[in-house]
mmCIF file of C-alpha atoms in Angstrom:
data_model
loop_
_atom_site.group_PDB
_atom_site.id
_atom_site.type_symbol
_atom_site.label_atom_id
_atom_site.label_comp_id
_atom_site.label_asym_id
_atom_site.label_seq_id
_atom_site.Cartn_x
_atom_site.Cartn_y
_atom_site.Cartn_z
ATOM 1 C CA MET W 15 -42.755 -37.849 11.225
ATOM 2 C CA GLN W 16 -43.120 -34.398 12.711
ATOM 3 C CA SER W 17 -39.428 -33.835 12.933
ATOM 4 C CA THR W 18 -38.651 -35.252 9.399
ATOM 5 C CA SER W 19 -41.215 -32.815 7.993
ATOM 6 C CA SER W 20 -39.744 -29.795 9.706
ATOM 7 C CA SER W 21 -36.217 -30.612 8.704
ATOM 8 C CA SER W 22 -37.072 -31.096 5.074
ATOM 9 C CA VAL W 23 -38.648 -27.634 5.181
ATOM 10 C CA ARG W 24 -36.016 -25.834 6.866
ATOM 11 C CA PRO W 25 -33.336 -26.075 4.088
ATOM 12 C CA SER W 26 -35.548 -24.801 1.343
ATOM 13 C CA SER W 27 -36.787 -21.927 3.436
ATOM 14 C CA LEU W 28 -33.197 -20.908 4.149
ATOM 15 C CA SER W 29 -32.414 -21.081 0.555
ATOM 16 C CA ARG W 30 -35.266 -18.540 -0.291
ATOM 17 C CA LEU W 31 -33.624 -16.101 1.896
ATOM 18 C CA PRO W 32 -31.907 -13.598 -0.616
ATOM 19 C CA VAL W 33 -28.729 -13.348 1.574
ATOM 20 C CA ALA W 34 -28.344 -17.037 1.485
ATOM 21 C CA ARG W 35 -28.754 -17.687 -2.228
ATOM 22 C CA LEU W 36 -25.222 -17.174 -3.243
ATOM 23 C CA ALA W 37 -21.951 -16.578 -1.358
ATOM 24 C CA PHE W 38 -21.208 -13.091 -2.667
ATOM 25 C CA ARG W 39 -24.276 -11.644 -0.886
ATOM 26 C CA PRO W 40 -23.197 -12.342 2.854
ATOM 27 C CA PHE W 41 -19.431 -12.269 2.334
ATOM 28 C CA PHE W 42 -19.277 -9.067 0.392
ATOM 29 C CA LEU W 43 -21.635 -7.294 2.762
ATOM 30 C CA LEU W 44 -19.755 -8.730 5.995
ATOM 31 C CA ALA W 45 -16.347 -8.058 4.414
ATOM 32 C CA ALA W 46 -17.028 -4.339 3.886
ATOM 33 C CA LEU W 47 -18.607 -3.893 7.272
ATOM 34 C CA TYR W 48 -15.646 -5.744 8.895
ATOM 35 C CA SER W 49 -12.973 -3.815 7.061
ATOM 36 C CA VAL W 50 -14.543 -0.485 8.213
ATOM 37 C CA ALA W 51 -14.736 -1.620 11.825
ATOM 38 C CA ALA W 52 -11.223 -3.119 11.843
ATOM 39 C CA MET W 53 -9.892 0.093 10.332
ATOM 40 C CA VAL W 54 -11.690 2.260 13.129
ATOM 41 C CA VAL W 55 -10.153 -0.027 15.715
ATOM 42 C CA TRP W 56 -6.708 0.607 14.072
ATOM 43 C CA LEU W 57 -7.292 4.217 13.918
ATOM 44 C CA ALA W 58 -7.982 4.387 17.629
ATOM 45 C CA PHE W 59 -4.878 2.329 18.356
ATOM 46 C CA TRP W 60 -2.815 4.653 16.266
ATOM 47 C CA HIS W 61 -3.875 7.384 18.442
ATOM 48 C CA GLY W 62 -3.151 5.592 21.553
ATOM 49 C CA ASP W 63 -6.537 4.046 22.537
ATOM 50 C CA ILE W 64 -6.986 0.365 23.165
ATOM 51 C CA LEU W 65 -10.343 -0.858 22.182
ATOM 52 C CA LEU W 66 -9.448 -4.479 22.004
ATOM 53 C CA ARG W 67 -7.157 -7.060 23.585
ATOM 54 C CA PRO W 68 -7.175 -9.599 20.698
ATOM 55 C CA VAL W 69 -5.216 -12.760 20.003
ATOM 56 C CA GLY W 70 -1.595 -11.664 19.546
ATOM 57 C CA GLY W 71 -2.054 -7.973 20.221
ATOM 58 C CA LEU W 72 -3.356 -5.248 18.035
ATOM 59 C CA MET W 73 -0.393 -5.258 15.754
ATOM 60 C CA PHE W 74 -0.780 -8.783 14.959
ATOM 61 C CA TRP W 75 -4.563 -8.630 14.778
ATOM 62 C CA HIS W 76 -4.505 -5.787 12.230
ATOM 63 C CA GLN W 77 -2.426 -7.518 9.811
ATOM 64 C CA HIS W 78 -4.058 -11.046 10.425
ATOM 65 C CA GLU W 79 -7.594 -9.732 10.064
ATOM 66 C CA MET W 80 -7.204 -7.589 7.062
ATOM 67 C CA LEU W 81 -5.725 -10.592 5.344
ATOM 68 C CA PHE W 82 -7.620 -13.499 6.876
ATOM 69 C CA GLY W 83 -10.817 -11.667 7.878
ATOM 70 C CA PHE W 84 -11.570 -8.995 5.218
ATOM 71 C CA ALA W 85 -9.731 -10.468 2.042
ATOM 72 C CA ALA W 86 -10.524 -14.197 2.874
ATOM 73 C CA ALA W 87 -14.144 -13.352 2.983
ATOM 74 C CA VAL W 88 -14.141 -11.413 -0.360
ATOM 75 C CA VAL W 89 -12.150 -14.261 -1.864
ATOM 76 C CA ALA W 90 -14.670 -16.830 -0.619
ATOM 77 C CA GLY W 91 -17.608 -14.816 -1.823
ATOM 78 C CA PHE W 92 -16.169 -14.383 -5.335
ATOM 79 C CA LEU W 93 -14.836 -17.811 -5.993
ATOM 80 C CA LEU W 94 -18.040 -19.614 -4.502
ATOM 81 C CA THR W 95 -20.214 -17.422 -6.725
ATOM 82 C CA ALA W 96 -17.914 -17.664 -9.871
ATOM 83 C CA VAL W 97 -17.478 -21.431 -9.532
ATOM 84 C CA GLN W 98 -21.166 -21.889 -10.314
ATOM 85 C CA ASN W 99 -20.678 -19.931 -13.548
ATOM 86 C CA TRP W 100 -17.419 -21.782 -14.379
ATOM 87 C CA THR W 101 -18.998 -25.416 -13.812
ATOM 88 C CA GLY W 102 -22.719 -24.784 -14.589
ATOM 89 C CA LEU W 103 -23.454 -26.562 -11.128
ATOM 90 C CA PRO W 104 -25.193 -24.967 -8.313
ATOM 91 C CA SER W 105 -22.786 -23.558 -5.599
ATOM 92 C CA LEU W 106 -23.201 -23.345 -1.818
ATOM 93 C CA ARG W 107 -26.441 -21.718 -0.636
ATOM 94 C CA GLY W 108 -29.117 -21.881 2.072
ATOM 95 C CA GLY W 109 -28.254 -23.524 5.325
ATOM 96 C CA PRO W 110 -24.572 -24.737 4.383
ATOM 97 C CA LEU W 111 -23.767 -21.193 3.153
ATOM 98 C CA LEU W 112 -25.023 -19.622 6.246
ATOM 99 C CA ALA W 113 -23.209 -22.261 8.360
ATOM 100 C CA LEU W 114 -19.969 -21.250 6.408
ATOM 101 C CA VAL W 115 -20.683 -17.695 7.128
ATOM 102 C CA ALA W 116 -21.246 -18.521 10.909
ATOM 103 C CA LEU W 117 -17.783 -20.117 10.970
ATOM 104 C CA TRP W 118 -16.176 -16.972 9.578
ATOM 105 C CA LEU W 119 -17.916 -14.786 12.118
ATOM 106 C CA ALA W 120 -16.786 -17.151 14.896
ATOM 107 C CA GLY W 121 -13.309 -16.801 13.681
ATOM 108 C CA ARG W 122 -13.508 -13.108 13.833
ATOM 109 C CA ALA W 123 -15.228 -13.031 17.226
ATOM 110 C CA LEU W 124 -12.506 -15.303 18.851
ATOM 111 C CA MET W 125 -9.695 -13.464 17.284
ATOM 112 C CA ALA W 126 -10.896 -10.137 18.773
ATOM 113 C CA PHE W 127 -12.246 -11.471 22.000
ATOM 114 C CA PRO W 128 -10.198 -14.585 23.042
ATOM 115 C CA LEU W 129 -12.055 -14.619 26.466
ATOM 116 C CA GLY W 130 -9.218 -16.443 28.201
ATOM 117 C CA LEU W 131 -9.958 -19.604 26.051
ATOM 118 C CA PRO W 132 -7.026 -21.945 25.245
ATOM 119 C CA GLU W 133 -4.789 -20.533 22.582
ATOM 120 C CA TRP W 134 -5.537 -23.214 20.212
ATOM 121 C CA LEU W 135 -9.188 -22.753 20.106
ATOM 122 C CA PRO W 136 -9.214 -19.372 18.084
ATOM 123 C CA MET W 137 -6.523 -20.855 15.843
ATOM 124 C CA LEU W 138 -8.375 -23.807 14.892
ATOM 125 C CA VAL W 139 -11.815 -22.074 14.253
ATOM 126 C CA ASP W 140 -10.040 -19.481 12.232
ATOM 127 C CA LEU W 141 -7.905 -22.130 10.224
ATOM 128 C CA ALA W 142 -11.038 -24.167 9.297
ATOM 129 C CA PHE W 143 -12.644 -21.545 7.027
ATOM 130 C CA LEU W 144 -10.411 -21.672 3.843
ATOM 131 C CA PRO W 145 -10.184 -25.397 3.601
ATOM 132 C CA LEU W 146 -13.995 -25.598 3.452
ATOM 133 C CA VAL W 147 -14.110 -22.986 0.810
ATOM 134 C CA ALA W 148 -11.431 -25.119 -1.106
ATOM 135 C CA GLY W 149 -13.501 -28.257 -0.484
ATOM 136 C CA VAL W 150 -16.558 -26.720 -1.899
ATOM 137 C CA MET W 151 -14.701 -25.415 -5.046
ATOM 138 C CA ALA W 152 -12.891 -28.876 -5.410
ATOM 139 C CA ARG W 153 -16.126 -30.824 -5.493
ATOM 140 C CA LEU W 154 -17.770 -28.607 -8.230
ATOM 141 C CA VAL W 155 -14.646 -28.340 -10.471
ATOM 142 C CA ILE W 156 -13.909 -32.037 -10.325
ATOM 143 C CA ALA W 157 -17.541 -32.988 -10.915
ATOM 144 C CA ALA W 158 -17.636 -30.585 -13.983
ATOM 145 C CA LYS W 159 -14.212 -31.462 -15.202
ATOM 146 C CA ARG W 160 -13.216 -27.729 -15.386
ATOM 147 C CA TRP W 161 -9.518 -28.404 -14.698
ATOM 148 C CA ARG W 162 -8.201 -24.938 -15.446
ATOM 149 C CA ASN W 163 -9.948 -23.771 -12.292
ATOM 150 C CA LEU W 164 -8.003 -26.022 -10.147
ATOM 151 C CA ILE W 165 -5.376 -23.488 -9.916
ATOM 152 C CA PHE W 166 -7.276 -21.925 -7.064
ATOM 153 C CA LEU W 167 -7.129 -24.798 -4.897
ATOM 154 C CA PRO W 168 -3.347 -25.034 -4.227
ATOM 155 C CA ALA W 169 -3.504 -21.145 -3.722
ATOM 156 C CA LEU W 170 -6.277 -21.623 -0.993
ATOM 157 C CA GLY W 171 -4.248 -24.488 0.533
ATOM 158 C CA LEU W 172 -1.186 -22.277 0.751
ATOM 159 C CA LEU W 173 -3.141 -19.479 2.119
ATOM 160 C CA THR W 174 -4.242 -21.790 4.908
ATOM 161 C CA LEU W 175 -0.694 -22.700 5.649
ATOM 162 C CA ALA W 176 0.416 -19.076 5.687
ATOM 163 C CA ASN W 177 -2.512 -18.484 8.235
ATOM 164 C CA LEU W 178 -1.239 -21.500 10.361
ATOM 165 C CA ALA W 179 2.443 -20.099 10.229
ATOM 166 C CA MET W 180 1.020 -16.606 11.442
ATOM 167 C CA HIS W 181 -0.631 -18.377 14.350
ATOM 168 C CA LEU W 182 2.291 -20.431 15.280
ATOM 169 C CA GLY W 183 4.367 -17.392 15.172
ATOM 170 C CA VAL W 184 2.072 -15.834 18.005
ATOM 171 C CA LEU W 185 2.204 -19.127 19.926
ATOM 172 C CA THR W 186 5.903 -19.268 19.926
ATOM 173 C CA GLY W 187 6.721 -15.598 19.987
ATOM 174 C CA ASP W 188 8.425 -15.665 16.677
ATOM 175 C CA ALA W 189 7.889 -12.267 15.201
ATOM 176 C CA GLU W 190 9.868 -13.014 12.116
ATOM 177 C CA LEU W 191 7.757 -15.956 11.308
ATOM 178 C CA ILE W 192 4.623 -13.808 11.668
ATOM 179 C CA ARG W 193 6.146 -11.098 9.196
ATOM 180 C CA GLN W 194 7.305 -13.740 6.586
ATOM 181 C CA ALA W 195 3.900 -15.582 6.854
ATOM 182 C CA ALA W 196 2.008 -12.318 6.340
ATOM 183 C CA TYR W 197 3.993 -11.441 3.361
ATOM 184 C CA LEU W 198 3.378 -14.910 1.761
ATOM 185 C CA ALA W 199 -0.392 -14.346 2.286
ATOM 186 C CA VAL W 200 -0.012 -11.006 0.616
ATOM 187 C CA LEU W 201 1.740 -12.448 -2.379
ATOM 188 C CA LEU W 202 -0.785 -15.422 -2.606
ATOM 189 C CA ILE W 203 -3.707 -13.012 -2.788
ATOM 190 C CA THR W 204 -1.784 -11.122 -5.364
ATOM 191 C CA LEU W 205 -1.392 -14.344 -7.366
ATOM 192 C CA LEU W 206 -5.192 -14.698 -7.173
ATOM 193 C CA MET W 207 -5.532 -11.223 -8.409
ATOM 194 C CA VAL W 208 -3.085 -11.864 -11.365
ATOM 195 C CA VAL W 209 -5.232 -14.904 -12.436
ATOM 196 C CA VAL W 210 -8.668 -13.262 -11.988
ATOM 197 C CA GLY W 211 -7.584 -9.867 -13.389
ATOM 198 C CA GLY W 212 -6.064 -11.616 -16.492
ATOM 199 C CA ARG W 213 -9.366 -13.443 -17.005
ATOM 200 C CA VAL W 214 -11.854 -10.471 -16.625
ATOM 201 C CA ILE W 215 -10.130 -6.948 -16.962
ATOM 202 C CA ALA W 216 -9.321 -6.893 -20.603
ATOM 203 C CA MET W 217 -12.896 -8.538 -21.445
ATOM 204 C CA PHE W 218 -14.760 -6.065 -19.336
ATOM 205 C CA THR W 219 -12.938 -3.122 -20.750
ATOM 206 C CA ALA W 220 -13.461 -4.352 -24.461
ATOM 207 C CA ASN W 221 -17.030 -5.185 -23.994
ATOM 208 C CA ARG W 222 -18.118 -2.073 -22.180
ATOM 209 C CA LEU W 223 -16.151 0.309 -24.517
ATOM 210 C CA GLY W 224 -16.833 -1.627 -27.805
ATOM 211 C CA LEU W 225 -13.041 -1.929 -28.338
ATOM 212 C CA THR W 226 -11.459 -4.804 -30.231
ATOM 213 C CA ARG W 227 -9.802 -7.139 -27.608
ATOM 214 C CA ARG W 228 -6.128 -7.449 -28.360
ATOM 215 C CA PRO W 229 -5.278 -11.405 -28.324
ATOM 216 C CA ALA W 230 -3.119 -12.537 -25.314
ATOM 217 C CA ILE W 231 0.371 -13.176 -25.976
ATOM 218 C CA PRO W 232 0.994 -16.730 -24.581
ATOM 219 C CA ALA W 233 4.700 -16.060 -23.592
ATOM 220 C CA LEU W 234 3.585 -12.956 -21.757
ATOM 221 C CA GLU W 235 0.774 -14.571 -19.881
ATOM 222 C CA ALA W 236 3.039 -17.358 -18.843
ATOM 223 C CA ALA W 237 5.584 -14.873 -17.686
ATOM 224 C CA SER W 238 3.176 -12.710 -15.734
ATOM 225 C CA LEU W 239 1.687 -15.688 -13.870
ATOM 226 C CA GLY W 240 4.943 -17.658 -13.752
ATOM 227 C CA SER W 241 6.915 -14.914 -12.315
ATOM 228 C CA VAL W 242 4.448 -14.149 -9.546
ATOM 229 C CA LEU W 243 4.414 -17.865 -8.836
ATOM 230 C CA ALA W 244 8.152 -17.986 -8.487
ATOM 231 C CA VAL W 245 8.055 -15.026 -6.064
ATOM 232 C CA VAL W 246 5.423 -16.854 -4.056
ATOM 233 C CA LEU W 247 7.533 -19.823 -3.876
ATOM 234 C CA ALA W 248 10.601 -17.831 -2.942
ATOM 235 C CA GLN W 249 8.612 -16.293 -0.047
ATOM 236 C CA GLY W 250 7.436 -19.662 0.943
ATOM 237 C CA LEU W 251 11.059 -20.641 1.467
ATOM 238 C CA ALA W 252 11.541 -17.544 3.549
ATOM 239 C CA VAL W 253 8.703 -18.735 5.781
ATOM 240 C CA LEU W 254 10.569 -22.092 6.193
ATOM 241 C CA GLY W 255 13.743 -20.022 7.107
ATOM 242 C CA VAL W 256 15.578 -20.365 3.736
ATOM 243 C CA ALA W 257 15.443 -16.860 2.401
ATOM 244 C CA LEU W 258 17.003 -16.166 -1.046
ATOM 245 C CA PRO W 259 19.806 -13.657 -1.227
ATOM 246 C CA GLY W 260 18.392 -10.083 -1.574
ATOM 247 C CA ALA W 261 19.723 -9.506 -5.121
ATOM 248 C CA LEU W 262 18.012 -12.823 -6.422
ATOM 249 C CA PHE W 263 14.715 -12.101 -4.697
ATOM 250 C CA ALA W 264 14.910 -8.487 -6.162
ATOM 251 C CA THR W 265 15.295 -9.958 -9.509
ATOM 252 C CA LEU W 266 12.369 -12.212 -9.272
ATOM 253 C CA LEU W 267 10.263 -9.351 -7.971
ATOM 254 C CA GLY W 268 11.635 -7.021 -10.687
ATOM 255 C CA LEU W 269 10.739 -9.585 -13.553
ATOM 256 C CA ALA W 270 7.307 -9.932 -12.045
ATOM 257 C CA ALA W 271 6.762 -6.385 -12.123
ATOM 258 C CA LEU W 272 7.885 -5.934 -15.549
ATOM 259 C CA ALA W 273 5.782 -8.735 -16.900
ATOM 260 C CA ASN W 274 2.756 -7.674 -15.196
ATOM 261 C CA ALA W 275 3.259 -3.961 -16.328
ATOM 262 C CA LEU W 276 3.429 -5.134 -20.000
ATOM 263 C CA ARG W 277 0.304 -7.248 -19.632
ATOM 264 C CA LEU W 278 -1.673 -4.415 -18.177
ATOM 265 C CA ALA W 279 -0.588 -1.989 -20.908
ATOM 266 C CA ARG W 280 -2.163 -4.210 -23.542
ATOM 267 C CA TRP W 281 -5.893 -4.186 -21.904
ATOM 268 C CA GLY W 282 -6.839 -0.719 -23.018
ATOM 269 C CA GLY W 283 -7.104 0.940 -19.625
ATOM 270 C CA GLN W 284 -6.169 4.416 -21.353
ATOM 271 C CA HIS W 285 -9.667 4.300 -22.745
ATOM 272 C CA SER W 286 -11.493 3.767 -19.450
ATOM 273 C CA GLY W 287 -11.302 7.333 -17.966
ATOM 274 C CA SER W 288 -15.084 7.850 -18.001
ATOM 275 C CA GLU W 289 -15.937 4.391 -16.369
ATOM 276 C CA PRO W 290 -14.872 4.245 -12.786
ATOM 277 C CA LEU W 291 -15.690 0.448 -12.573
ATOM 278 C CA LEU W 292 -13.119 0.002 -15.317
ATOM 279 C CA TRP W 293 -10.324 2.494 -14.315
ATOM 280 C CA GLY W 294 -10.756 1.213 -10.848
ATOM 281 C CA LEU W 295 -9.817 -2.304 -11.971
ATOM 282 C CA HIS W 296 -6.985 -0.960 -14.102
ATOM 283 C CA GLY W 297 -5.673 1.183 -11.281
ATOM 284 C CA SER W 298 -5.750 -1.535 -8.792
ATOM 285 C CA TYR W 299 -3.936 -3.800 -11.067
ATOM 286 C CA ALA W 300 -1.352 -1.303 -11.687
ATOM 287 C CA PHE W 301 -0.419 -1.407 -8.082
ATOM 288 C CA ILE W 302 0.671 -4.896 -8.490
ATOM 289 C CA PRO W 303 3.770 -4.116 -10.717
ATOM 290 C CA VAL W 304 4.179 -1.026 -8.480
ATOM 291 C CA GLY W 305 4.101 -2.968 -5.304
ATOM 292 C CA LEU W 306 6.428 -5.582 -6.769
ATOM 293 C CA ALA W 307 8.907 -3.114 -8.023
ATOM 294 C CA MET W 308 8.911 -1.307 -4.694
ATOM 295 C CA TRP W 309 9.418 -4.701 -3.024
ATOM 296 C CA ALA W 310 12.444 -5.379 -5.333
ATOM 297 C CA LEU W 311 13.934 -2.050 -4.088
ATOM 298 C CA ALA W 312 13.224 -2.997 -0.421
ATOM 299 C CA ALA W 313 14.912 -6.393 -1.058
ATOM 300 C CA LEU W 314 18.069 -4.284 -1.975
ATOM 301 C CA GLY W 315 17.783 -2.147 1.165
ATOM 302 C CA VAL W 316 16.474 0.977 -0.406
ATOM 303 C CA PHE W 317 13.557 1.237 1.953
ATOM 304 C CA ARG W 318 11.214 -1.008 4.210
ATOM 305 C CA ALA W 319 9.342 -3.922 2.643
ATOM 306 C CA GLU W 320 6.139 -2.700 4.547
ATOM 307 C CA LEU W 321 5.747 0.190 2.098
ATOM 308 C CA ALA W 322 5.634 -2.183 -0.816
ATOM 309 C CA VAL W 323 3.288 -4.495 0.985
ATOM 310 C CA HIS W 324 0.830 -1.687 1.506
ATOM 311 C CA ALA W 325 1.148 -0.621 -2.130
ATOM 312 C CA MET W 326 -0.164 -4.110 -2.759
ATOM 313 C CA THR W 327 -2.713 -4.489 -0.006
ATOM 314 C CA ILE W 328 -4.390 -1.006 -0.341
ATOM 315 C CA GLY W 329 -3.811 -0.291 -4.023
ATOM 316 C CA GLY W 330 -4.017 -3.785 -5.339
ATOM 317 C CA MET W 331 -6.151 -5.913 -3.008
ATOM 318 C CA GLY W 332 -8.402 -3.318 -1.340
ATOM 319 C CA THR W 333 -9.214 -1.296 -4.610
ATOM 320 C CA MET W 334 -9.600 -4.377 -6.812
ATOM 321 C CA MET W 335 -11.997 -6.071 -4.314
ATOM 322 C CA LEU W 336 -14.026 -2.886 -4.081
ATOM 323 C CA ALA W 337 -14.279 -2.653 -7.903
ATOM 324 C CA MET W 338 -15.042 -6.302 -8.316
ATOM 325 C CA MET W 339 -17.681 -6.456 -5.567
ATOM 326 C CA SER W 340 -19.305 -3.218 -7.010
ATOM 327 C CA ARG W 341 -19.667 -4.862 -10.353
ATOM 328 C CA VAL W 342 -20.439 -8.422 -9.324
ATOM 329 C CA SER W 343 -23.162 -7.257 -6.809
ATOM 330 C CA LEU W 344 -24.918 -5.601 -9.622
ATOM 331 C CA GLY W 345 -24.503 -8.231 -12.299
ATOM 332 C CA HIS W 346 -25.576 -11.075 -10.066
ATOM 333 C CA THR W 347 -28.578 -9.427 -8.728
ATOM 334 C CA ALA W 348 -29.693 -8.693 -12.224
ATOM 335 C CA ARG W 349 -29.323 -4.825 -12.017
ATOM 336 C CA PRO W 350 -27.686 -2.720 -14.728
ATOM 337 C CA ILE W 351 -23.997 -2.645 -14.378
ATOM 338 C CA ARG W 352 -23.341 0.925 -13.940
ATOM 339 C CA THR W 353 -21.253 3.051 -11.622
ATOM 340 C CA LEU W 354 -23.550 4.137 -8.799
ATOM 341 C CA PRO W 355 -23.112 7.713 -7.440
ATOM 342 C CA GLY W 356 -19.982 7.966 -5.174
ATOM 343 C CA ILE W 357 -18.405 4.728 -6.274
ATOM 344 C CA GLY W 358 -15.954 6.585 -8.570
ATOM 345 C CA VAL W 359 -15.094 8.693 -5.448
ATOM 346 C CA ALA W 360 -14.719 5.612 -3.332
ATOM 347 C CA LEU W 361 -12.357 3.972 -5.884
ATOM 348 C CA GLY W 362 -10.484 7.281 -6.094
ATOM 349 C CA LEU W 363 -10.115 7.437 -2.342
ATOM 350 C CA MET W 364 -8.663 3.763 -2.231
ATOM 351 C CA LEU W 365 -5.949 4.610 -5.027
ATOM 352 C CA ALA W 366 -5.139 7.829 -2.993
ATOM 353 C CA ALA W 367 -4.631 6.054 0.103
ATOM 354 C CA ALA W 368 -2.365 3.566 -1.549
ATOM 355 C CA VAL W 369 -0.302 6.399 -3.048
ATOM 356 C CA LEU W 370 -0.071 8.213 0.440
ATOM 357 C CA ARG W 371 0.656 5.042 2.222
ATOM 358 C CA SER W 372 3.453 3.688 -0.088
ATOM 359 C CA PRO W 373 5.068 5.665 -2.725
ATOM 360 C CA VAL W 374 4.657 9.245 -1.013
ATOM 361 C CA LEU W 375 5.611 7.787 2.414
ATOM 362 C CA ALA W 376 8.709 6.169 0.932
ATOM 363 C CA LEU W 377 9.703 9.573 -0.591
ATOM 364 C CA VAL W 378 8.666 11.729 2.524
ATOM 365 C CA PRO W 379 8.888 9.564 5.602
ATOM 366 C CA GLU W 380 8.465 12.646 7.912
ATOM 367 C CA ILE W 381 4.642 12.680 7.135
ATOM 368 C CA THR W 382 4.027 9.280 8.428
ATOM 369 C CA HIS W 383 1.381 10.477 10.958
ATOM 370 C CA TRP W 384 -0.618 12.141 8.274
ATOM 371 C CA THR W 385 -0.295 9.476 5.688
ATOM 372 C CA TYR W 386 -1.554 6.792 8.295
ATOM 373 C CA ASN W 387 -4.536 8.864 9.387
ATOM 374 C CA LEU W 388 -5.638 9.806 5.889
ATOM 375 C CA GLY W 389 -5.106 6.321 4.598
ATOM 376 C CA ILE W 390 -7.311 4.838 7.214
ATOM 377 C CA ILE W 391 -10.080 7.476 6.757
ATOM 378 C CA PHE W 392 -9.936 7.019 2.994
ATOM 379 C CA TRP W 393 -10.537 3.441 3.220
ATOM 380 C CA CYS W 394 -13.390 3.762 5.809
ATOM 381 C CA LEU W 395 -14.998 6.340 3.569
ATOM 382 C CA ALA W 396 -14.691 4.104 0.313
ATOM 383 C CA TYR W 397 -16.091 1.062 2.025
ATOM 384 C CA ALA W 398 -18.908 3.238 3.598
ATOM 385 C CA ILE W 399 -19.938 4.385 0.261
ATOM 386 C CA PHE W 400 -20.098 0.824 -1.035
ATOM 387 C CA LEU W 401 -22.202 -0.106 2.093
ATOM 388 C CA PHE W 402 -24.610 2.670 1.403
ATOM 389 C CA HIS W 403 -25.421 1.548 -2.084
ATOM 390 C CA TYR W 404 -25.167 -2.233 -1.974
ATOM 391 C CA THR W 405 -26.565 -3.291 1.376
ATOM 392 C CA GLY W 406 -30.070 -3.165 0.080
ATOM 393 C CA PRO W 407 -29.345 -5.073 -3.127
ATOM 394 C CA LEU W 408 -27.256 -7.709 -1.343
ATOM 395 C CA LEU W 409 -30.201 -8.328 1.152
ATOM 396 C CA SER W 410 -32.931 -8.245 -1.514
ATOM 397 C CA ALA W 411 -34.083 -10.579 -4.234
ATOM 398 C CA ARG W 412 -32.853 -10.408 -7.691
ATOM 399 C CA ALA W 413 -34.356 -7.643 -9.778
ATOM 400 C CA ASP W 414 -35.553 -10.043 -12.401
ATOM 401 C CA GLY W 415 -37.222 -12.249 -9.910
ATOM 402 C CA LYS W 416 -34.982 -15.282 -10.523
ATOM 403 C CA ASP W 417 -33.007 -17.375 -8.098
ATOM 404 C CA GLY W 418 -29.509 -16.398 -7.219
#
């Protein structure tokens, strides 16, 4: 009787912890912290200091952890929070949410400090995270019959397969498999940004600025999403060892860049100059067509694909996640949605880091050392500003006293 009573109290007490009320709270906070820590390690490595001996070495660890450590945490935090709004059903919270957070933390710890464990153990712990996120989403989406949100489930499934391929590349010593799988992960996260950006950026802009929202053009929407999906599928074939001819892949990338540039041009970004939380979103989305266009040129042999990838990961992924976390963390803690001091600077630093790390470096490769250093420092400063403002709200109860 005693144990039954205590076990019944424990979940409700955990649910009352502000940090365990919705997934955005722990995952946004930990993702920002982890990205700064990971970038500091990367900066040290760039200067010749070895601070870690992680799974796969530091080159692999950097690319893997920015995708499946940092980005996966932000994606999980956003989706597991948004699915509650989309379905009207309560999302993961309390003990189950903290258990999911613990699994994510265990993956990060084992990837950084394998401790001589069997190689398959860090892999299995790391791989378990995204399928559990997908499972929670699937349960809520299917129960509420909100079928349009099922699009996120195959994307999470393919991200898991890309993660598996990266791990298998380490286990077999196949550097090309690691590279192609990492590219697939970047494109899958880009696909998620295209879906989410299309749902919210035009709406946020029109609502905030009092503009009349231009109706979506169905053909352009289909082309924007379908072309990126085609690029994802083509990259998936490359992971399987069946790469498309460079000219064909470049054509797909070019079409995706054009469609998404036209889509972005209709969202009113030219009016957002006084609102950093808006121009940050528009600027981040702009790096999707920029990165895709650069990747098309890379497929034709103009320069390295790695430059295009960093346009999409720093300018697109890193900046959009910072802007979305800054907005969501205010809205879901019942605080006024406004740009806090320094957040505009943080978003500007992210966009500057992307410009330095991709277009500028493509044109002036002689300044590689400086662009790497400045890009890393700008990222750390940007996310440190986020942590300064948002650690308190993310760990505190809602301003209106309600649950969530």
